[in-house]
Coordinates of C-alpha atoms in Angstrom, one line a residue:
Chain A
M26 CA 123.8 113.2 38.8
A27 CA 126.8 110.9 38.8
V28 CA 126.1 110.4 42.6
L29 CA 122.7 109.3 42.0
E30 CA 123.8 106.9 39.9
K31 CA 126.8 105.5 41.8
G32 CA 126.3 101.9 42.6
S33 CA 122.8 101.7 40.8
P34 CA 122.3 98.1 40.0
R35 CA 120.1 99.3 37.0
R36 CA 123.1 100.5 35.3
E37 CA 123.8 97.8 32.5
S38 CA 127.3 97.9 31.5
R39 CA 130.2 99.9 33.4
S40 CA 133.5 100.8 31.9
F41 CA 136.4 99.1 33.7
G42 CA 137.1 102.5 35.5
E43 CA 134.1 102.7 37.1
W44 CA 133.9 99.1 38.2
V45 CA 137.4 99.6 40.0
N46 CA 136.2 102.5 41.9
D47 CA 133.1 101.0 42.9
E48 CA 133.3 100.9 47.0
R49 CA 131.6 97.5 47.1
V50 CA 134.1 96.0 44.6
R51 CA 137.0 97.2 46.4
S52 CA 135.8 95.7 49.8
V53 CA 135.1 92.3 48.3
F54 CA 138.7 92.5 46.7
Y55 CA 140.5 93.1 50.1
Q56 CA 138.5 90.8 51.9
I57 CA 139.6 88.1 49.4
L58 CA 143.4 89.2 49.6
V59 CA 143.2 89.0 53.5
A60 CA 141.8 85.6 53.5
V61 CA 144.1 84.3 50.7
A62 CA 146.9 85.5 53.0
V63 CA 145.7 84.0 56.3
I64 CA 145.2 80.6 54.3
F65 CA 148.7 80.7 53.2
V66 CA 150.4 81.7 56.5
A67 CA 148.6 79.0 58.3
H68 CA 149.4 76.3 55.6
Y69 CA 153.2 77.4 55.9
L70 CA 153.4 76.8 59.7
F71 CA 151.4 73.4 59.6
T72 CA 153.6 71.8 57.1
N73 CA 156.8 73.5 58.3
T74 CA 156.2 72.1 61.5
T75 CA 155.3 68.7 61.0
E76 CA 158.1 68.4 58.4
N77 CA 160.3 69.6 61.1
L78 CA 158.8 67.2 64.0
K79 CA 159.3 64.5 61.7
A80 CA 162.9 65.4 60.9
R81 CA 163.6 65.6 64.3
G82 CA 161.8 62.3 65.2
M83 CA 159.6 63.9 67.3
S84 CA 156.1 62.7 68.5
S85 CA 153.1 65.1 68.8
G86 CA 149.8 64.5 70.4
F87 CA 148.9 64.7 74.1
D88 CA 149.9 61.4 75.3
F89 CA 152.7 62.7 77.2
L90 CA 150.4 64.2 79.7
G91 CA 149.7 60.5 81.2
S92 CA 153.5 60.0 82.1
T93 CA 155.3 60.9 85.3
A94 CA 156.3 64.5 85.8
G95 CA 159.2 63.5 88.1
F96 CA 160.1 67.1 89.6
S97 CA 159.1 68.6 92.8
I98 CA 157.3 71.7 93.1
A99 CA 158.2 74.3 95.7
W100 CA 154.8 75.5 96.8
T101 CA 151.2 74.1 96.0
V102 CA 147.7 74.5 97.1
L103 CA 146.7 71.3 95.5
P104 CA 148.5 68.1 96.9
Y105 CA 151.2 67.1 94.9
N106 CA 154.1 64.8 94.6
P107 CA 156.9 64.2 92.0
D108 CA 155.2 60.7 91.0
D109 CA 152.0 62.7 89.6
N110 CA 151.8 63.2 85.8
Y111 CA 152.0 66.0 83.5
F112 CA 148.4 66.7 83.6
H113 CA 148.4 67.0 87.4
V114 CA 151.2 69.5 87.0
Y115 CA 148.9 71.4 84.8
L116 CA 146.3 71.3 87.3
V117 CA 148.4 72.4 90.2
G118 CA 149.9 75.2 88.0
I119 CA 146.3 76.5 87.5
V120 CA 145.1 76.4 91.2
N121 CA 148.6 78.3 91.7
T122 CA 148.1 80.8 89.3
L123 CA 144.4 81.0 90.2
T124 CA 145.0 81.4 94.0
V125 CA 147.3 84.4 93.8
S126 CA 145.2 85.9 91.1
L127 CA 142.1 85.7 93.2
V128 CA 143.3 87.2 96.5
A129 CA 145.0 89.7 94.6
I130 CA 141.9 90.5 92.9
V131 CA 139.8 90.8 96.0
C132 CA 142.5 93.0 97.9
M133 CA 143.1 95.2 94.9
T134 CA 139.4 96.0 94.3
L135 CA 139.3 97.2 97.6
L136 CA 142.3 99.2 97.7
G137 CA 141.3 100.8 94.4
F138 CA 138.2 102.0 95.4
I139 CA 139.5 103.4 98.5
V140 CA 142.6 105.2 96.8
G141 CA 140.2 106.2 94.2
V142 CA 138.0 108.0 96.8
M143 CA 140.7 109.3 98.8
R144 CA 141.9 111.2 95.5
L145 CA 138.6 113.1 95.4
S146 CA 138.8 113.9 99.0
K147 CA 138.5 117.6 99.9
N148 CA 141.1 117.2 102.6
W149 CA 144.5 118.1 100.7
L150 CA 146.9 116.0 102.4
I151 CA 144.6 112.9 101.7
A152 CA 144.2 113.7 98.2
Q153 CA 148.0 114.5 97.8
I154 CA 148.8 111.0 99.3
A155 CA 146.7 109.3 97.0
A156 CA 147.6 111.3 94.0
W157 CA 151.3 110.5 94.4
Y158 CA 150.7 106.6 95.2
V159 CA 148.8 106.5 92.0
E160 CA 151.3 108.4 89.9
I161 CA 154.5 106.4 91.2
L162 CA 152.9 103.1 91.1
R163 CA 151.3 103.5 87.6
N164 CA 154.1 104.8 85.8
T165 CA 157.0 102.1 87.1
P166 CA 157.0 98.5 85.4
L167 CA 155.2 95.9 87.2
L168 CA 158.4 93.3 87.1
L169 CA 160.4 95.9 88.7
Q170 CA 157.7 96.1 91.5
I171 CA 157.5 92.4 91.8
L172 CA 161.2 92.0 92.0
F173 CA 161.5 94.9 94.6
W174 CA 159.1 93.3 97.1
F175 CA 160.9 90.0 96.4
L176 CA 164.2 90.9 96.5
A177 CA 164.4 94.2 98.8
V178 CA 161.6 93.3 101.1
F179 CA 160.8 89.7 101.7
S180 CA 164.5 88.4 101.0
L181 CA 166.0 90.5 103.6
L182 CA 163.7 89.8 106.5
P183 CA 165.1 88.4 109.7
R184 CA 166.0 84.6 110.0
P185 CA 163.4 82.3 111.4
R186 CA 165.1 82.6 114.6
D187 CA 164.5 86.1 114.8
S188 CA 161.0 86.3 113.2
M189 CA 158.6 89.2 113.3
S190 CA 155.8 88.1 115.4
L191 CA 152.1 89.4 115.9
I192 CA 150.9 88.3 119.1
D193 CA 152.8 85.2 118.8
L194 CA 150.4 84.0 116.3
F195 CA 151.6 85.2 112.9
F196 CA 155.2 85.0 111.9
L197 CA 156.9 86.6 109.0
N198 CA 160.8 85.7 108.3
N199 CA 162.7 85.3 105.0
R200 CA 161.4 81.7 104.8
G201 CA 157.7 83.2 104.3
F202 CA 154.4 84.2 106.5
Y203 CA 153.1 81.6 109.2
M204 CA 149.6 81.7 110.4
P205 CA 147.9 79.4 112.6
A206 CA 145.6 76.4 110.6
P207 CA 141.9 76.0 111.8
V208 CA 141.3 72.5 112.9
P209 CA 137.6 71.7 113.0
G210 CA 136.5 69.6 115.9
D211 CA 133.4 67.1 116.2
G212 CA 130.0 69.0 115.2
F213 CA 131.9 72.4 113.6
D214 CA 129.7 71.3 110.7
L215 CA 126.7 72.8 112.8
T216 CA 128.6 76.1 112.7
M217 CA 129.0 75.9 109.0
I218 CA 125.4 75.6 108.3
A219 CA 124.5 78.2 110.7
I220 CA 126.5 80.4 108.4
L221 CA 124.7 79.5 105.4
V222 CA 121.1 79.8 107.1
A223 CA 122.8 83.3 108.2
I224 CA 123.4 84.2 104.9
V225 CA 120.3 83.1 103.2
A226 CA 118.2 84.8 106.0
T227 CA 119.8 88.3 105.6
Y228 CA 119.1 88.0 102.1
A229 CA 115.7 87.1 102.6
L230 CA 115.4 90.1 105.5
A231 CA 116.6 92.6 102.9
V232 CA 114.3 91.5 100.3
W233 CA 111.2 92.0 102.9
A234 CA 112.6 94.8 104.0
R235 CA 112.5 96.6 100.7
K236 CA 109.0 94.9 99.6
R237 CA 107.6 96.3 102.9
H238 CA 109.3 100.0 102.2
F239 CA 107.5 99.6 98.9
A240 CA 104.3 98.6 99.7
T241 CA 103.6 100.3 103.3
G242 CA 106.5 103.2 103.2
Q243 CA 107.9 102.0 106.5
R244 CA 111.4 101.7 106.9
F245 CA 113.1 99.0 108.7
P246 CA 116.9 99.0 109.9
A247 CA 117.7 96.0 107.6
F248 CA 121.2 96.8 107.4
W249 CA 122.0 96.5 111.3
T250 CA 119.5 93.7 111.8
G251 CA 121.3 91.7 108.9
L252 CA 124.5 92.3 110.5
G253 CA 123.3 91.2 113.8
I254 CA 122.2 87.9 112.2
L255 CA 125.1 87.5 109.9
F256 CA 127.4 87.3 112.8
G257 CA 125.3 86.6 116.1
L258 CA 123.7 83.3 114.6
P259 CA 126.8 81.5 113.9
L260 CA 128.6 82.5 117.1
L261 CA 125.6 81.5 119.1
V262 CA 125.6 78.2 117.4
F263 CA 129.4 77.8 117.7
L264 CA 129.2 78.6 121.6
V265 CA 126.1 76.2 122.1
T266 CA 127.7 73.3 120.3
G267 CA 130.9 74.1 122.5
A268 CA 133.4 75.8 120.6
P269 CA 134.6 72.8 118.3
L270 CA 137.4 74.4 116.7
T271 CA 141.1 74.2 117.5
F272 CA 144.0 76.0 115.8
D273 CA 147.2 74.4 114.8
Y274 CA 150.1 77.1 115.9
P275 CA 153.3 77.6 114.0
S276 CA 156.1 77.2 116.3
L277 CA 160.0 77.6 116.1
Q278 CA 161.7 74.0 116.2
G279 CA 165.3 73.9 115.5
F280 CA 165.9 76.4 112.4
N281 CA 162.4 76.7 111.1
F282 CA 159.0 76.8 111.6
V283 CA 156.4 73.5 112.1
G284 CA 152.7 73.5 112.0
G285 CA 150.3 76.2 110.9
V286 CA 149.9 77.3 107.3
T287 CA 152.8 78.7 105.5
V288 CA 152.9 81.2 102.4
P289 CA 156.4 81.6 100.7
P290 CA 157.8 85.1 100.5
A291 CA 157.7 84.7 96.4
F292 CA 153.7 84.5 97.1
C293 CA 153.8 87.4 99.5
A294 CA 155.8 89.4 96.9
L295 CA 154.0 88.6 93.9
L296 CA 150.8 89.3 95.7
L297 CA 151.8 92.7 97.4
A298 CA 153.0 93.8 93.7
L299 CA 150.0 92.7 91.8
V300 CA 147.5 94.5 94.3
I301 CA 149.7 97.6 94.9
Y302 CA 150.1 98.0 91.0
H303 CA 146.8 97.4 89.8
S304 CA 145.0 99.1 92.4
A305 CA 146.6 102.5 91.2
Y306 CA 145.0 101.6 87.7
L307 CA 141.5 100.9 89.3
A308 CA 141.8 103.9 91.3
E309 CA 142.1 105.9 88.4
S310 CA 138.9 104.3 86.6
V311 CA 136.9 104.9 90.0
R312 CA 137.9 108.6 90.2
A313 CA 136.9 108.9 86.6
G314 CA 133.9 107.1 87.1
I315 CA 132.5 109.6 90.1
L316 CA 133.7 112.3 88.2
S317 CA 131.8 111.3 85.1
V318 CA 128.4 111.9 86.9
S319 CA 127.7 115.5 86.6
H320 CA 127.2 117.7 89.8
G321 CA 123.9 118.9 88.5
Q322 CA 122.7 115.3 89.6
T323 CA 123.9 115.8 93.2
E324 CA 122.2 119.4 93.1
A325 CA 119.0 117.9 91.7
A326 CA 118.9 114.9 94.5
Y327 CA 119.6 117.6 97.2
S328 CA 117.0 119.7 96.0
L329 CA 114.2 117.2 96.2
G330 CA 115.2 116.6 99.8
L331 CA 117.6 113.2 99.5
R332 CA 120.3 113.5 102.1
P333 CA 124.1 112.7 100.8
G334 CA 124.2 109.0 101.9
M335 CA 121.1 108.3 99.9
T336 CA 122.3 110.6 96.8
L337 CA 125.3 108.8 96.8
R338 CA 123.4 105.3 96.9
L339 CA 120.4 106.1 94.5
V340 CA 122.1 108.3 92.1
I341 CA 125.5 108.9 91.8
V342 CA 127.0 105.3 92.4
P343 CA 124.5 103.6 89.9
Q344 CA 125.7 106.0 87.3
A345 CA 129.3 106.0 88.2
M346 CA 129.6 102.3 88.2
R347 CA 128.5 102.3 84.8
A348 CA 132.1 103.8 83.9
V349 CA 133.8 101.9 86.4
V350 CA 132.9 98.4 85.9
P351 CA 134.4 98.0 82.2
P352 CA 137.9 99.2 83.3
M353 CA 137.7 97.5 86.4
I354 CA 136.9 94.1 84.6
S355 CA 139.7 94.5 82.1
N356 CA 142.1 95.1 85.2
W357 CA 140.8 91.9 86.6
M358 CA 142.0 90.2 83.4
N359 CA 145.3 91.8 83.7
V360 CA 145.7 90.5 86.9
V361 CA 145.5 86.9 85.9
K362 CA 147.7 87.5 82.8
N363 CA 150.1 89.5 84.8
S364 CA 150.4 86.8 87.5
S365 CA 152.8 84.9 85.0
L366 CA 155.5 87.4 85.5
A367 CA 155.6 85.1 88.7
I368 CA 158.6 83.3 87.1
A369 CA 160.8 86.0 87.8
I370 CA 160.9 85.1 91.5
G371 CA 160.4 81.4 91.3
Y372 CA 156.5 81.5 92.5
P373 CA 155.6 78.2 90.6
D374 CA 152.3 79.5 88.8
L375 CA 150.9 77.7 85.6
V376 CA 153.4 79.3 83.3
A377 CA 156.4 78.4 85.7
V378 CA 155.5 74.6 86.4
F379 CA 154.1 74.1 83.0
M380 CA 155.6 76.1 80.3
Q381 CA 158.7 76.2 81.9
T382 CA 159.9 72.9 83.8
S383 CA 157.4 70.5 82.0
L384 CA 158.2 71.7 78.4
N385 CA 161.9 71.6 78.9
Q386 CA 161.6 68.0 80.0
S387 CA 159.0 66.6 77.7
G388 CA 159.8 68.9 74.7
H389 CA 156.1 69.1 73.6
A390 CA 156.0 72.9 73.0
I391 CA 153.0 73.2 70.8
E392 CA 150.8 71.2 72.8
I393 CA 152.0 72.7 76.0
V394 CA 151.6 76.5 74.8
A395 CA 148.5 75.6 73.4
M396 CA 147.3 74.1 76.8
V397 CA 148.3 77.4 78.6
M398 CA 146.9 79.8 76.0
L399 CA 143.6 77.8 76.4
F400 CA 143.6 78.6 80.1
Y401 CA 144.4 82.1 80.1
M402 CA 142.0 82.8 77.0
S403 CA 139.1 80.7 78.6
V404 CA 139.4 82.8 81.8
S405 CA 139.7 86.2 80.0
L406 CA 136.6 85.3 77.7
S407 CA 134.7 84.3 80.2
I408 CA 135.3 87.3 82.0
S409 CA 134.7 89.6 79.2
L410 CA 131.4 87.4 78.4
A411 CA 130.0 88.3 81.8
L412 CA 131.1 92.0 81.2
N413 CA 129.3 92.5 78.1
Y414 CA 126.0 91.1 79.6
Y415 CA 126.7 93.6 82.4
N416 CA 127.2 96.5 80.3
K417 CA 123.9 95.6 78.2
L418 CA 122.0 95.4 81.5
V419 CA 122.9 98.8 82.8
Q420 CA 123.0 100.9 79.2
L421 CA 121.5 104.3 79.2
K422 CA 118.2 104.3 77.0
E423 CA 118.6 107.0 74.5
R424 CA 116.9 107.7 71.3
Chain B
M2 CA 146.3 141.7 98.0
V3 CA 142.8 139.8 98.1
R4 CA 140.0 141.9 97.0
E5 CA 136.5 141.1 98.4
F6 CA 134.2 140.2 95.8
H7 CA 130.5 140.1 96.8
V8 CA 128.1 137.7 95.0
L9 CA 125.2 139.0 96.7
K10 CA 124.9 141.9 98.9
D11 CA 122.2 144.0 100.8
I12 CA 119.7 141.8 99.7
D13 CA 116.5 142.3 101.8
L14 CA 113.7 140.4 100.1
T15 CA 110.2 139.2 101.7
V16 CA 108.3 136.7 99.7
Y17 CA 104.8 136.1 100.6
K18 CA 102.8 132.9 100.4
G19 CA 101.3 132.7 96.9
E20 CA 103.3 135.3 95.3
R21 CA 105.0 135.1 91.8
I22 CA 108.2 136.4 91.5
V23 CA 110.3 137.1 88.5
I24 CA 114.0 137.9 88.6
C25 CA 115.7 139.4 86.0
G26 CA 118.9 141.0 85.3
P27 CA 122.4 140.6 83.1
S28 CA 124.2 137.6 83.5
G29 CA 126.5 137.5 86.4
S30 CA 124.1 139.8 88.3
G31 CA 123.7 137.1 90.9
K32 CA 120.1 136.0 90.2
S33 CA 120.8 132.4 90.4
T34 CA 122.8 132.5 93.6
L35 CA 120.1 134.6 94.9
I36 CA 117.6 131.5 94.5
R37 CA 120.2 128.8 94.9
C38 CA 120.9 130.3 98.5
I39 CA 117.0 129.4 99.3
N40 CA 117.7 125.6 99.3
R41 CA 121.3 126.0 100.3
L42 CA 122.9 124.8 96.9
E43 CA 125.0 128.0 97.8
E44 CA 126.0 129.0 101.3
H45 CA 125.5 132.3 102.5
Q46 CA 128.2 133.9 104.6
K47 CA 126.5 136.8 106.4
G48 CA 123.1 137.3 107.1
D49 CA 119.8 135.5 107.7
I50 CA 117.7 133.3 105.4
L51 CA 114.1 131.9 106.9
V52 CA 112.1 129.7 104.9
N53 CA 108.5 129.0 106.2
G54 CA 109.7 129.9 109.7
V55 CA 112.7 127.7 109.5
T56 CA 116.0 129.5 109.8
M57 CA 118.8 128.3 107.3
D58 CA 121.7 127.7 108.9
T59 CA 124.6 124.9 109.3
N60 CA 121.8 122.6 111.0
L61 CA 121.6 119.6 109.0
K62 CA 117.9 119.0 110.2
N63 CA 116.9 122.5 109.4
I64 CA 118.4 121.9 105.8
D65 CA 116.6 118.9 105.4
A66 CA 113.3 120.4 106.4
I67 CA 113.8 123.5 103.7
R68 CA 114.5 121.1 100.8
R69 CA 111.6 119.1 101.4
E70 CA 109.5 121.9 101.2
V71 CA 111.1 123.7 98.3
G72 CA 111.3 122.5 94.7
M73 CA 113.7 123.4 92.0
V74 CA 113.9 123.3 88.2
F75 CA 117.1 123.5 86.9
Q76 CA 118.3 125.0 83.3
Q77 CA 119.8 121.8 82.5
F78 CA 117.1 119.3 83.8
N79 CA 119.4 117.4 85.6
L80 CA 116.9 114.5 85.4
F81 CA 118.4 111.1 86.6
P82 CA 119.0 109.2 83.5
H83 CA 119.5 105.8 84.8
L84 CA 115.6 106.0 86.1
T85 CA 112.4 106.0 83.8
V86 CA 110.2 109.0 83.9
L87 CA 107.9 107.6 86.5
E88 CA 110.7 106.7 88.7
N89 CA 112.6 110.1 88.5
C90 CA 109.2 111.4 90.0
T91 CA 108.7 108.5 92.6
L92 CA 112.3 108.4 94.0
A93 CA 112.0 111.2 96.4
P94 CA 108.5 110.7 97.7
I95 CA 109.5 107.0 98.5
W96 CA 112.7 107.5 100.0
V97 CA 112.1 110.9 101.7
R98 CA 108.6 111.1 102.5
N99 CA 108.3 107.1 103.1
M100 CA 105.4 107.1 100.7
P101 CA 104.1 103.8 99.8
K102 CA 105.4 102.8 96.0
A103 CA 101.9 102.3 94.4
E104 CA 100.6 105.9 96.1
A105 CA 103.8 107.4 94.7
E106 CA 103.0 106.3 91.5
K107 CA 99.7 107.2 91.3
V108 CA 100.5 110.9 92.4
A109 CA 103.3 110.8 90.0
M110 CA 100.9 110.0 87.2
T111 CA 98.5 112.7 88.1
L112 CA 101.2 115.2 87.8
L113 CA 102.5 113.8 84.6
E114 CA 99.1 114.2 83.4
R115 CA 99.2 117.8 84.7
V116 CA 102.2 118.5 82.7
K117 CA 100.7 116.6 79.7
I118 CA 103.4 113.7 79.4
P119 CA 101.6 110.7 81.0
E120 CA 102.4 108.5 77.8
Q121 CA 106.0 109.0 78.7
A122 CA 106.3 107.6 82.0
L123 CA 107.9 104.3 80.9
K124 CA 110.5 106.0 78.8
Y125 CA 113.9 107.3 80.0
P126 CA 115.2 110.6 79.9
G127 CA 117.5 110.4 77.3
Q128 CA 114.5 109.5 74.9
L129 CA 112.5 112.6 75.4
S130 CA 113.0 116.0 74.0
G131 CA 114.1 119.1 75.8
G132 CA 110.6 120.5 76.5
Q133 CA 109.5 117.1 77.8
Q134 CA 112.2 116.8 79.9
Q135 CA 112.0 119.8 81.6
R136 CA 108.3 119.0 82.0
V137 CA 109.2 115.8 83.8
A138 CA 111.5 117.9 86.1
I139 CA 108.7 120.2 87.2
A140 CA 106.7 117.0 87.9
R141 CA 109.5 115.5 89.9
S142 CA 109.6 118.5 92.1
L143 CA 105.8 118.9 92.3
A144 CA 105.7 115.1 93.5
M145 CA 107.3 116.1 96.8
S146 CA 104.2 118.6 97.5
P147 CA 106.4 121.7 97.9
N148 CA 105.2 125.0 99.2
I149 CA 107.8 126.9 97.4
M150 CA 109.0 126.4 93.5
L151 CA 112.2 127.9 92.6
F152 CA 112.9 128.0 88.5
D153 CA 116.6 128.6 87.9
E154 CA 116.3 129.9 83.7
P155 CA 114.1 126.7 83.1
T156 CA 113.9 127.8 79.3
S157 CA 117.1 129.1 78.5
A158 CA 118.4 125.3 77.4
L159 CA 115.3 124.8 75.1
D160 CA 114.7 125.2 71.4
P161 CA 112.4 128.1 70.7
E162 CA 109.4 126.1 69.7
M163 CA 109.6 123.9 73.1
I164 CA 109.6 126.9 75.5
S165 CA 106.0 127.8 75.2
E166 CA 105.2 124.0 76.1
V167 CA 107.2 124.5 79.4
L168 CA 105.9 128.0 80.0
D169 CA 102.2 126.9 79.8
V170 CA 102.8 124.4 82.4
M171 CA 104.4 127.1 84.7
V172 CA 101.5 129.7 84.1
G173 CA 99.1 126.7 85.2
L174 CA 101.2 126.3 88.3
A175 CA 101.1 129.8 89.0
E176 CA 97.7 129.9 88.3
S177 CA 97.0 127.2 91.0
G178 CA 98.5 129.5 93.7
M179 CA 101.9 128.0 94.1
T180 CA 104.6 130.3 95.9
M181 CA 107.2 130.9 92.7
L182 CA 110.5 132.6 92.4
V183 CA 111.6 132.3 88.5
V184 CA 114.9 133.5 87.1
T185 CA 114.0 134.2 83.5
H186 CA 114.4 136.3 80.4
E187 CA 110.8 135.3 79.5
M188 CA 109.5 139.0 79.8
G189 CA 106.0 137.7 78.5
F190 CA 105.8 135.3 81.2
A191 CA 106.9 138.1 83.6
K192 CA 104.1 140.4 82.3
R193 CA 101.4 137.6 82.4
V194 CA 101.8 135.9 85.8
A195 CA 104.1 138.2 88.0
D196 CA 103.0 139.6 91.0
R197 CA 106.4 141.2 91.3
V198 CA 109.5 141.6 89.0
I199 CA 112.9 142.1 90.6
F200 CA 115.7 143.6 88.7
M201 CA 119.2 142.7 89.8
D202 CA 122.7 143.8 89.0
Q203 CA 126.0 143.3 90.4
G204 CA 124.7 141.3 93.1
E205 CA 122.0 143.8 94.4
I206 CA 118.3 144.2 93.8
V207 CA 118.4 147.5 91.8
E208 CA 114.5 147.8 91.6
Q209 CA 111.3 146.0 92.3
N210 CA 108.0 146.7 91.3
T211 CA 104.8 145.3 89.9
P212 CA 105.1 144.2 86.1
G213 CA 103.1 147.3 84.8
E214 CA 105.1 149.9 86.5
F215 CA 108.6 147.8 85.9
F216 CA 108.0 147.6 81.9
N217 CA 106.3 150.9 81.5
N218 CA 107.8 153.1 84.1
P219 CA 111.3 152.0 84.9
K220 CA 112.9 154.1 87.5
S221 CA 116.7 153.4 87.5
D222 CA 118.9 154.3 84.4
R223 CA 120.5 150.8 84.7
T224 CA 117.0 149.1 84.6
K225 CA 116.1 151.4 81.3
L226 CA 119.1 150.1 79.7
F227 CA 118.5 146.5 80.3
L228 CA 114.8 146.7 79.1
S229 CA 115.8 148.8 76.0
Q230 CA 118.5 145.9 75.3
I231 CA 116.0 142.8 75.9
L232 CA 112.8 144.5 74.2
A233 CA 114.6 145.8 71.2
H234 CA 113.8 142.9 68.8

């Protein structure tokens, strides 16, 4: 009977023992305890910091963002010179971080999928290569890999004079990687417009082909036609307008290369390390995702007459993606966060230029740390917001 | 030393159009393997398999042609969980038979009515009971309008009260003249609809006969033992 009466609101009076052992009373008590602790710690930190700042005569606030930074940054995507202010340094750091992260995310996703599928291959050698790749790269620290690529590979490349070159257009030496820079001429806008038109047309074609297939049962080779439009139309416009595109080629003058686009060794080392390290993780997620779809699904599709390619596209991949996408997105967030290890090899990312140099010069530690945290958190949170939306979209319906 | 192990041996079986065959036998006797060879979910190493006059070999065109005409129902249903019941039934007609979607849906609804669950068409497989899922699986196979239906222990994964709803559908299918090969332990079903009962043991066909003869007058000792074990309760 005691079980029935437990927590019953109809009981008028309860002994102290009953009251203390009530699970609802307990849960409220612990919540109050935690809230008091949090408020106390926050209050202590705030008063302590303001008192210390006052004692040292330091100002707080974001006014420093307007003052001149005065230092130079080795390599920037946004234009920058030492006369720019700290806020501009913040933006330069963000763009440098996002550049290396985005390129790394694209490459790492492609490589991760390839290695993940390779590890499932029936070919013994291919599966073994993929397995060793994953096990070696996943089980050594990322910082070690970044230092390896920077110190043991890119710093030991030949001097500019003895550069390694690919068909005399791309050069690699210990000062970085050099490639031709495109210089658009008159009328190149038309080619750009043609590219946009081709993308829209290809998409429209795919939608139309699918609609017609569902409506009449007739199939249309939308993939190959789309590929033709995508490359053919811009090429045609480009040639008709007289090929208005020239290149600025890098060339050796004296001790160094001039012209073209340069990427410093630190960028190359960081990019390679991020791509390789994270692709090993993604490969495992891809493998797990594909394995999570039971073999019975393949058998059922085959027994209905679906060919292997269609089975993969219509049955296996849609189910595997459910399992692959969440770890893949958290991998993407890790790429952005881990790119801050750039500081070890002197790549000027956000942490290096803002939390290191700017902080040392201006002394505004709290404001700067808060701004850097805000950046990383808003990137990570927007990625995970998108992920939650996707998850809700593809969730399996069960009872 | 590697010992050669035959999953199946000395199989010589001819199935006629419209014939209903029940295959039984102890577990590991090769009954499932036998019917899975017919649509090449298992490969056979020696001998010939002819389905509707098409030889089953490594020719992909032949494999495709045979799979289009042979439907299969699995013990574990194997419905596609990311598609609705209706989409499960229209997937193959749309993508393999190039049927217009509206027509495929009409066919699918007729079949769902035949298996008595048209009201579940827009639900997902995970929302249905085992018996309902297996009936959807039957409808999904029938949507390709196959000439031959293979059943691989279709009621073995079901709760007892759901077995009869699936068997009812299968009886209806048998009465409509479908050629059927059914691996099952449901001896009541065998007695009721089978033209021929095949008993297998250790990869061989031990005995085959009409259900009357098979159950009342079994010839081999192995068959007698098997029947005494499964009919004892």
